[in-house]
PDB file of C-alpha atoms in Angstrom:
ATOM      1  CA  UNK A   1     -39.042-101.320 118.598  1.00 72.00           C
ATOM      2  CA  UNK A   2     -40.402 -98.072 119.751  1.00 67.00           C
ATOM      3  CA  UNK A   3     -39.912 -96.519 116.485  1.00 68.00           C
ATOM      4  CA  UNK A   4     -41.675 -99.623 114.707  1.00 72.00           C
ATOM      5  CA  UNK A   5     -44.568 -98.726 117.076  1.00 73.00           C
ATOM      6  CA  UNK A   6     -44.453-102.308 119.046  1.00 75.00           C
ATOM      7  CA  UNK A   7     -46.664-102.403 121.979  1.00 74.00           C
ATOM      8  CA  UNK A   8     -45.676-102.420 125.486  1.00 70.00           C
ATOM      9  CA  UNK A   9     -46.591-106.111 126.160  1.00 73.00           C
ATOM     10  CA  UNK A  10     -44.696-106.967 123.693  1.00 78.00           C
ATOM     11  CA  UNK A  11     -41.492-104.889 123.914  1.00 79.00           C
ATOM     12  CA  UNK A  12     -40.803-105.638 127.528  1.00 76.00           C
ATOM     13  CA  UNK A  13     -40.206-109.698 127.231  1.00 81.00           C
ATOM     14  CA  UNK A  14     -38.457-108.963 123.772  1.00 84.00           C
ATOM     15  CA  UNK A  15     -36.157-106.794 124.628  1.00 82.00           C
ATOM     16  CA  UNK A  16     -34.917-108.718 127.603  1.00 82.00           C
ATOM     17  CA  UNK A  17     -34.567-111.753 125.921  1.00 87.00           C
ATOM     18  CA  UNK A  18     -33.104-109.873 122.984  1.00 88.00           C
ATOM     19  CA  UNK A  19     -31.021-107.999 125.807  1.00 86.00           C
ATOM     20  CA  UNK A  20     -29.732-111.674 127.441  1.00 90.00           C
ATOM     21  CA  UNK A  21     -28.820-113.246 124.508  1.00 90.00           C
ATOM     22  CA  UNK A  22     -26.038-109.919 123.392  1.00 89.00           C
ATOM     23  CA  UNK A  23     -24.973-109.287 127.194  1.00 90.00           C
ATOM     24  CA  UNK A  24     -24.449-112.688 127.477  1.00 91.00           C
ATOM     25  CA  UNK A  25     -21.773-112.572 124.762  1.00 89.00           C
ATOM     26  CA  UNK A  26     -19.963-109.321 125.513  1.00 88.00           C
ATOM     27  CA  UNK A  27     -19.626-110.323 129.430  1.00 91.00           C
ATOM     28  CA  UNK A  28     -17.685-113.621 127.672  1.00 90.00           C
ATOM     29  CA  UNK A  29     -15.552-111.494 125.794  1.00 86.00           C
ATOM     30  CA  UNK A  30     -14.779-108.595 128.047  1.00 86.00           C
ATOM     31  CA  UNK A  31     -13.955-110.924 130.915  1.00 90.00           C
ATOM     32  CA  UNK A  32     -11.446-112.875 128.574  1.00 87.00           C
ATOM     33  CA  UNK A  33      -9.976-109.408 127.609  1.00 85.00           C
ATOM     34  CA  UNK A  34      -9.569-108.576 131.299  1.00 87.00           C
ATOM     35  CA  UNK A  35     -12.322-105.863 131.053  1.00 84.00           C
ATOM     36  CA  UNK A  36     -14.217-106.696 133.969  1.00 90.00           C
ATOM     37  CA  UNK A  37     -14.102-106.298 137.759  1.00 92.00           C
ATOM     38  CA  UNK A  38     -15.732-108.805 140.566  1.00 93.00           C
ATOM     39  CA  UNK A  39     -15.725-106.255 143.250  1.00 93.00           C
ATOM     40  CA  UNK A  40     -17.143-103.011 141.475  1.00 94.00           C
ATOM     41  CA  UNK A  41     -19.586-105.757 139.938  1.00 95.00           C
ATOM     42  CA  UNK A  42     -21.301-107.603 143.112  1.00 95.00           C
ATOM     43  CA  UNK A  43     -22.398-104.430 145.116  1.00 95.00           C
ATOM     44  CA  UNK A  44     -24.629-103.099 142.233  1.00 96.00           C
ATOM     45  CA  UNK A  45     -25.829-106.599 141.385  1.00 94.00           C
ATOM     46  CA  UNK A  46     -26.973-107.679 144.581  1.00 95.00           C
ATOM     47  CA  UNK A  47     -29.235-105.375 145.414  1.00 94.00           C
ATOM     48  CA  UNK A  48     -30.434-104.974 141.628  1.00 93.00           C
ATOM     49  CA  UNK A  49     -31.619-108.338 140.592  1.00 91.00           C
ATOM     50  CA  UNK A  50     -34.005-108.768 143.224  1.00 92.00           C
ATOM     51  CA  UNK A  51     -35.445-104.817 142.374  1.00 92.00           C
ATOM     52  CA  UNK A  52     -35.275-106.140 138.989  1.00 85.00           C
ATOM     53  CA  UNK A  53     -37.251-108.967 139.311  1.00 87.00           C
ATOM     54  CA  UNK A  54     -40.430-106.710 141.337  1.00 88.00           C
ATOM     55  CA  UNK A  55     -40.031-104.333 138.302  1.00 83.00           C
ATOM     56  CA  UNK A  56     -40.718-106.998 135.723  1.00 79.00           C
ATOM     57  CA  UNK A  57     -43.663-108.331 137.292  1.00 81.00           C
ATOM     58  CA  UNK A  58     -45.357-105.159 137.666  1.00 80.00           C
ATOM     59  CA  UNK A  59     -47.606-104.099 135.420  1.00 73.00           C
ATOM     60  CA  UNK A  60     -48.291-100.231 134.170  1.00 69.00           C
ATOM     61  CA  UNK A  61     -50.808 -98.426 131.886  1.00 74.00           C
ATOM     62  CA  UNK A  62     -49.502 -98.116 128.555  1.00 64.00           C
ATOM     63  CA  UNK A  63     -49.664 -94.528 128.586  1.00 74.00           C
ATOM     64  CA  UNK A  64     -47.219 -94.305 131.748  1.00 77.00           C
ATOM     65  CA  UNK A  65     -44.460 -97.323 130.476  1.00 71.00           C
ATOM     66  CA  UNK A  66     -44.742 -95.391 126.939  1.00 73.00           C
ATOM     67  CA  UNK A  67     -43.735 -91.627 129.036  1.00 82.00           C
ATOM     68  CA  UNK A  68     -41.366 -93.423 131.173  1.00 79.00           C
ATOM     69  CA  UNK A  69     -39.768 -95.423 128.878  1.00 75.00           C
ATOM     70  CA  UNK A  70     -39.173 -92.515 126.171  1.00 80.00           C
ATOM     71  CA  UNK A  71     -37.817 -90.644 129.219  1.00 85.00           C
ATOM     72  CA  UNK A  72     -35.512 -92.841 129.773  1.00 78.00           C
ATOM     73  CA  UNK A  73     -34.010 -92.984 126.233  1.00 77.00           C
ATOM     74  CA  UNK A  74     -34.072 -89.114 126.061  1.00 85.00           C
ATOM     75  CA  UNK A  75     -31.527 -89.308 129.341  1.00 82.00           C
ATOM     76  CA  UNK A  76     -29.464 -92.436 128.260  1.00 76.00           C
ATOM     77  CA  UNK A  77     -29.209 -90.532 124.819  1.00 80.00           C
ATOM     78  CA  UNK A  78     -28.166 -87.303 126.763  1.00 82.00           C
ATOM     79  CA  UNK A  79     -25.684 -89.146 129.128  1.00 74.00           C
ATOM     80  CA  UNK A  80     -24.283 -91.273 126.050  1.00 70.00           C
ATOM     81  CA  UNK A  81     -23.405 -88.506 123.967  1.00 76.00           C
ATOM     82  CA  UNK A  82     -21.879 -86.330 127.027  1.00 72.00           C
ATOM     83  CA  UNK A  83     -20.097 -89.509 127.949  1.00 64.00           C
ATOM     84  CA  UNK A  84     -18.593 -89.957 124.242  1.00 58.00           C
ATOM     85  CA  UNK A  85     -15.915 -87.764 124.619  1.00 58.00           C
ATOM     86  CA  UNK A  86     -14.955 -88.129 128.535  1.00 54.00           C
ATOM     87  CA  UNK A  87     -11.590 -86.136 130.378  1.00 51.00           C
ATOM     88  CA  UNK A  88      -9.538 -89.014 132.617  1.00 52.00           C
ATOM     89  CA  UNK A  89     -10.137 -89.056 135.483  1.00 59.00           C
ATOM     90  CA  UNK A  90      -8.694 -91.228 138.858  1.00 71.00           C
ATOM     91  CA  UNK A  91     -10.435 -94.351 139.447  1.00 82.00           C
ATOM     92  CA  UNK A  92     -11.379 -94.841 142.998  1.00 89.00           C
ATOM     93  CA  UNK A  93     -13.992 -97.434 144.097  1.00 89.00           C
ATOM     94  CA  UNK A  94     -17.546 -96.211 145.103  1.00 93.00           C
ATOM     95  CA  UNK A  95     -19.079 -96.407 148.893  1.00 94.00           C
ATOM     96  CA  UNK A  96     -20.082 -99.492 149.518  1.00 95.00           C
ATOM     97  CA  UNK A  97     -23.977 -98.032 150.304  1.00 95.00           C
ATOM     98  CA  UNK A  98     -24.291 -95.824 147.461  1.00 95.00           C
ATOM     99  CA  UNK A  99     -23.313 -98.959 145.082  1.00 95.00           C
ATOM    100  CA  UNK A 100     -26.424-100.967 147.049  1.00 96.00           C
ATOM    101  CA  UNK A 101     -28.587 -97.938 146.942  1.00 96.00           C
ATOM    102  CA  UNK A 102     -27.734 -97.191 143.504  1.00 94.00           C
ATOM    103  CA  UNK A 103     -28.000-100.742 142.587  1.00 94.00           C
ATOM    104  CA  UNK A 104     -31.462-101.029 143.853  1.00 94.00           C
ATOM    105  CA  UNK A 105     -33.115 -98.357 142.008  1.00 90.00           C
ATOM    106  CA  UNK A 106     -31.375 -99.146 138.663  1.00 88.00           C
ATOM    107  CA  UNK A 107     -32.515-102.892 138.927  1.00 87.00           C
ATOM    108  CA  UNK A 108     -36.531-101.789 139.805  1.00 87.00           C
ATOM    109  CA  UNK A 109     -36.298 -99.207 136.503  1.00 81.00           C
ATOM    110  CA  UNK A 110     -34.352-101.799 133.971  1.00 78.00           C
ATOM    111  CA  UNK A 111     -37.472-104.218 135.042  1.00 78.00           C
ATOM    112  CA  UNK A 112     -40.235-101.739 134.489  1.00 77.00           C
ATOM    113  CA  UNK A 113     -38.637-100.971 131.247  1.00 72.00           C
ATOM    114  CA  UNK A 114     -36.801-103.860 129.850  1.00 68.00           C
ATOM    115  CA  UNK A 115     -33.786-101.508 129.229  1.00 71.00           C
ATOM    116  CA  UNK A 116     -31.579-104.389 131.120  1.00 71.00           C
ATOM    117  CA  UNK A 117     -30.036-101.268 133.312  1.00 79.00           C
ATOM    118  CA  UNK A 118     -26.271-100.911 131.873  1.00 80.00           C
ATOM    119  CA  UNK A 119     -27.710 -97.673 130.248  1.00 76.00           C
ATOM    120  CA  UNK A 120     -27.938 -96.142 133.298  1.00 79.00           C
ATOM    121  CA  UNK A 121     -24.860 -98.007 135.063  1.00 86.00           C
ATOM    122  CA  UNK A 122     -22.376 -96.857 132.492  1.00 80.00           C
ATOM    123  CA  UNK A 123     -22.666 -93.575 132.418  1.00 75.00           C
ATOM    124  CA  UNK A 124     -22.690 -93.637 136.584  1.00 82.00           C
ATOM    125  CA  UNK A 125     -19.416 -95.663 136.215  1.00 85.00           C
ATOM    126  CA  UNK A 126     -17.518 -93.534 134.116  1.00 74.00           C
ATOM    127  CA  UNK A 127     -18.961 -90.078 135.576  1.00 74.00           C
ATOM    128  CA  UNK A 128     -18.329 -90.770 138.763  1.00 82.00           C
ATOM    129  CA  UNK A 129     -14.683 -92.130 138.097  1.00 83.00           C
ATOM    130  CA  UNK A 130     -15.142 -95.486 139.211  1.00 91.00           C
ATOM    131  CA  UNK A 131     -14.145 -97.637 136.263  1.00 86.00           C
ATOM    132  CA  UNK A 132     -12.478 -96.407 132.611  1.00 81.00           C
ATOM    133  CA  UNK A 133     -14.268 -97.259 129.495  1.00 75.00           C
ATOM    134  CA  UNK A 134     -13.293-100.548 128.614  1.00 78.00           C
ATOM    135  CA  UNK A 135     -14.022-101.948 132.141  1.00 86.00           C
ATOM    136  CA  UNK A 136     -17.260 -99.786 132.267  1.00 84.00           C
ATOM    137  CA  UNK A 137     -18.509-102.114 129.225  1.00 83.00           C
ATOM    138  CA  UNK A 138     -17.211-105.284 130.448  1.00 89.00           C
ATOM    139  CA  UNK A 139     -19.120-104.287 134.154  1.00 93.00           C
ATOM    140  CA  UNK A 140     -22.188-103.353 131.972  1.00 89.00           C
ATOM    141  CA  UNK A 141     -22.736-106.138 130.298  1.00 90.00           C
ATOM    142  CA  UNK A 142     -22.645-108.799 133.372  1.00 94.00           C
ATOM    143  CA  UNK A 143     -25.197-105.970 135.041  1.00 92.00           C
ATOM    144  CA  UNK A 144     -27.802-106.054 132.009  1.00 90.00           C
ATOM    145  CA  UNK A 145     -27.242-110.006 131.365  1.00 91.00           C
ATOM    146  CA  UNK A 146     -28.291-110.517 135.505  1.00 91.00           C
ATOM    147  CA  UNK A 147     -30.963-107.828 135.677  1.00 86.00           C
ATOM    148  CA  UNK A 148     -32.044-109.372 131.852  1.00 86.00           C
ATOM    149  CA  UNK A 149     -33.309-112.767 133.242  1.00 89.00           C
ATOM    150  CA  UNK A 150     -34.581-110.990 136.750  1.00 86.00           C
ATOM    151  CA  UNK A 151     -36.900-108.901 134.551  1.00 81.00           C
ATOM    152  CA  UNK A 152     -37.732-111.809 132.584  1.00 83.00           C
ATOM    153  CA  UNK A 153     -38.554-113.992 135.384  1.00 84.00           C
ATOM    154  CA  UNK A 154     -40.884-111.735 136.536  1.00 78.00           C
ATOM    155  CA  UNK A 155     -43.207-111.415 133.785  1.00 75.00           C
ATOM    156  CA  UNK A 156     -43.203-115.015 132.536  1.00 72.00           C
ATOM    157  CA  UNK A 157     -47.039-114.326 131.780  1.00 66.00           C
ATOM    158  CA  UNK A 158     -45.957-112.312 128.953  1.00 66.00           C
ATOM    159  CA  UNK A 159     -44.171-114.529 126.943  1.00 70.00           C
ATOM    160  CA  UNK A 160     -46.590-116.147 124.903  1.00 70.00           C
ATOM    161  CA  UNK A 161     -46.806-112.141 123.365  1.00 69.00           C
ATOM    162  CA  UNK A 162     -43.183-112.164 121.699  1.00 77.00           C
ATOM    163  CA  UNK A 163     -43.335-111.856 118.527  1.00 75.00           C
ATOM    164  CA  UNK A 164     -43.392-115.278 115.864  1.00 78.00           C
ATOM    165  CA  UNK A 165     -39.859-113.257 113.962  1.00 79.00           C
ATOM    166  CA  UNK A 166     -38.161-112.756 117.778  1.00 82.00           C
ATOM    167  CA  UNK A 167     -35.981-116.188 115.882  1.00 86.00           C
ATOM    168  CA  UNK A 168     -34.669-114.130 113.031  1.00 87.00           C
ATOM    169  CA  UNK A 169     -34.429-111.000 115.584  1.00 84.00           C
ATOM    170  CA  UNK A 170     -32.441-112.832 117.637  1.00 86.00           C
ATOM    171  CA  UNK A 171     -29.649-114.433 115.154  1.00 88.00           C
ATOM    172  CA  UNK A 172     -29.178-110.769 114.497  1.00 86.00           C
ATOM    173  CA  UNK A 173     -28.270-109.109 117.212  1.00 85.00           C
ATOM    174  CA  UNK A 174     -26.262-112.515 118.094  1.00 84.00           C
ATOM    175  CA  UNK A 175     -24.443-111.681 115.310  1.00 86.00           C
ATOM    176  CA  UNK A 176     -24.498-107.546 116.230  1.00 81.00           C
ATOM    177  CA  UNK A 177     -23.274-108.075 119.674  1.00 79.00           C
ATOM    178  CA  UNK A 178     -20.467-110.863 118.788  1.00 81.00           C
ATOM    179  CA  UNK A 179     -19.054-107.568 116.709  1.00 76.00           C
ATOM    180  CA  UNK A 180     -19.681-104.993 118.675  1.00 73.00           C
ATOM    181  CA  UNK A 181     -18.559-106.915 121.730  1.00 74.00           C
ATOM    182  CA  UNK A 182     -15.373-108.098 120.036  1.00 69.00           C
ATOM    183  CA  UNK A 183     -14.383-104.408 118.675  1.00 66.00           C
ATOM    184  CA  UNK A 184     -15.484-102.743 122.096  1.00 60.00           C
ATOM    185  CA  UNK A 185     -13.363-105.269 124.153  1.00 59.00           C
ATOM    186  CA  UNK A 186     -10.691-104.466 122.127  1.00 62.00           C
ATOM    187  CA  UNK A 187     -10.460-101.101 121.065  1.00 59.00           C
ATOM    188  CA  UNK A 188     -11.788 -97.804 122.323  1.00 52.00           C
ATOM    189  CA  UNK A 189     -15.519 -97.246 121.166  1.00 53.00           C
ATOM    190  CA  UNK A 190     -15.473 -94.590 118.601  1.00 54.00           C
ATOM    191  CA  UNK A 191     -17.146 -90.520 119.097  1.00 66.00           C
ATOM    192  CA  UNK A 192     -19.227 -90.741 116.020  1.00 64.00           C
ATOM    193  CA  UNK A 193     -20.702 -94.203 117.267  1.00 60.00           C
ATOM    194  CA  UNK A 194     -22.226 -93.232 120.614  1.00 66.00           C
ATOM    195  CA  UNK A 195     -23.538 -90.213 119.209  1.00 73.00           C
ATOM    196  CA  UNK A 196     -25.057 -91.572 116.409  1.00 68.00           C
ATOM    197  CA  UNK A 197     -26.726 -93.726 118.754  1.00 66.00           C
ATOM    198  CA  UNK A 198     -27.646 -91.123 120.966  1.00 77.00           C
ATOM    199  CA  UNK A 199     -29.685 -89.828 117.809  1.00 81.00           C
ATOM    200  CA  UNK A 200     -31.638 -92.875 117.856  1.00 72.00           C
ATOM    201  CA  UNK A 201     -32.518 -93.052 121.097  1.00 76.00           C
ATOM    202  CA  UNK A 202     -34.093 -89.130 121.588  1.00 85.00           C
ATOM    203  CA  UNK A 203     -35.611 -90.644 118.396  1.00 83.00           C
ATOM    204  CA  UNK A 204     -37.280 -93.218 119.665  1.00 74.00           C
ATOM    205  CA  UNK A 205     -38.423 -91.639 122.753  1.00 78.00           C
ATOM    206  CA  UNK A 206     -39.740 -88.364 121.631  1.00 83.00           C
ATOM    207  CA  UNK A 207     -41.906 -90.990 119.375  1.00 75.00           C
ATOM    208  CA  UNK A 208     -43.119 -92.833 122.407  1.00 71.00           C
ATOM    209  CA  UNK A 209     -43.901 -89.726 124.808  1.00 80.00           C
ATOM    210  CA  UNK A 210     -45.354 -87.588 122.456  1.00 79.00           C
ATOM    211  CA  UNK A 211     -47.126 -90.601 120.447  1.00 65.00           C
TER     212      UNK A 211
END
């Protein structure tokens, strides 16, 4: 969307709902492959929904969502392409306050931004060593499904401002995330993928910073 040039008001409640609707069917599908985990889960969630929810209803200039939201795809492009090609490492859980903490201020940015947060929560995960990949993704999805409808909630006002093709939008990346979430809960997600995609998203955010 930010490389179509769609406006703030309308981006935010798009991409959450566009953002529910995918999560909604990869948290099915990694939790039936046994890719997900209740107690690494709950510690980030509580704190973020709520943080989520403030985020949405906020409101920013255009000039400052536009910066801060092509800042945030310039780092989750940087993090995703670092984090295609990880080392193993030992999986221990994470403090119980940096999770809240953490949780917090991930739920308050995927709400200003309508980024649903498992951008930022993935890359935590897997550099800090407290998941592996395919539970990383499974953990992910629940956390940008939750944080999804928090940011939603919160700017019900904007609504009426999706777009009259978010219909047709939506089948697709139905369709998109039924694939990607079946092959990801599956198999291991492939170098050339997340880098790729990492393209995309400097991309995109140069556009919206510099634009």
């Amino acid at each position: 969307m930010a490389l179509l040039g769609v406006t703030p008001q309308v981006m935010r409640p798009t991409a959450l709902t566009l953002n529910i609707l995918v999560a909604l069917i990869a948290t099915i599908k990694f939790y039936r492959a046994g890719c997900f985990s209740w107690p690494l889960f709950w510690p980030f969630a509580l704190t973020s929904i709520p943080f989520a929810f403030i985020g949405g209803a906020l409101k920013l200039p255009t000039s400052a969502y536009k910066v801060i939201v092509g800042l945030v795809l310039v780092y989750a492009a940087y993090r995703l392409f670092r984090a295609a090609r990880g080392a193993a490492t030992a999986i221990k859980p994470p403090p119980l306050w940096a999770a809240l903490i953490l949780g917090a201020g991930i739920g308050l940015l995927s709400g200003l931004t309508g980024v649903g947060g498992g951008i930022f929560l993935s890359p935590l995960l897997l550099m800090m060593g407290w998941a592996e990949i395919r539970q990383t993704s499974g953990i992910a999805a629940a956390f940008i499904l939750v944080n999804s409808i928090a940011g939603l909630l919160g700017q019900l006002s904007n609504l009426a401002a999706m777009p009259s093709a978010i219909p047709i939008w939506a089948a697709a990346v139905l369709v998109g995330g039924w694939v990607g979430a079946e092959y990801g809960s599956r198999r291991l997600n492939t170098v050339t993928l997340r880098r790729l995609l990492a393209v995309v998203l400097v991309i995109a955010g140069l556009k919206l910073i510099f634009t």
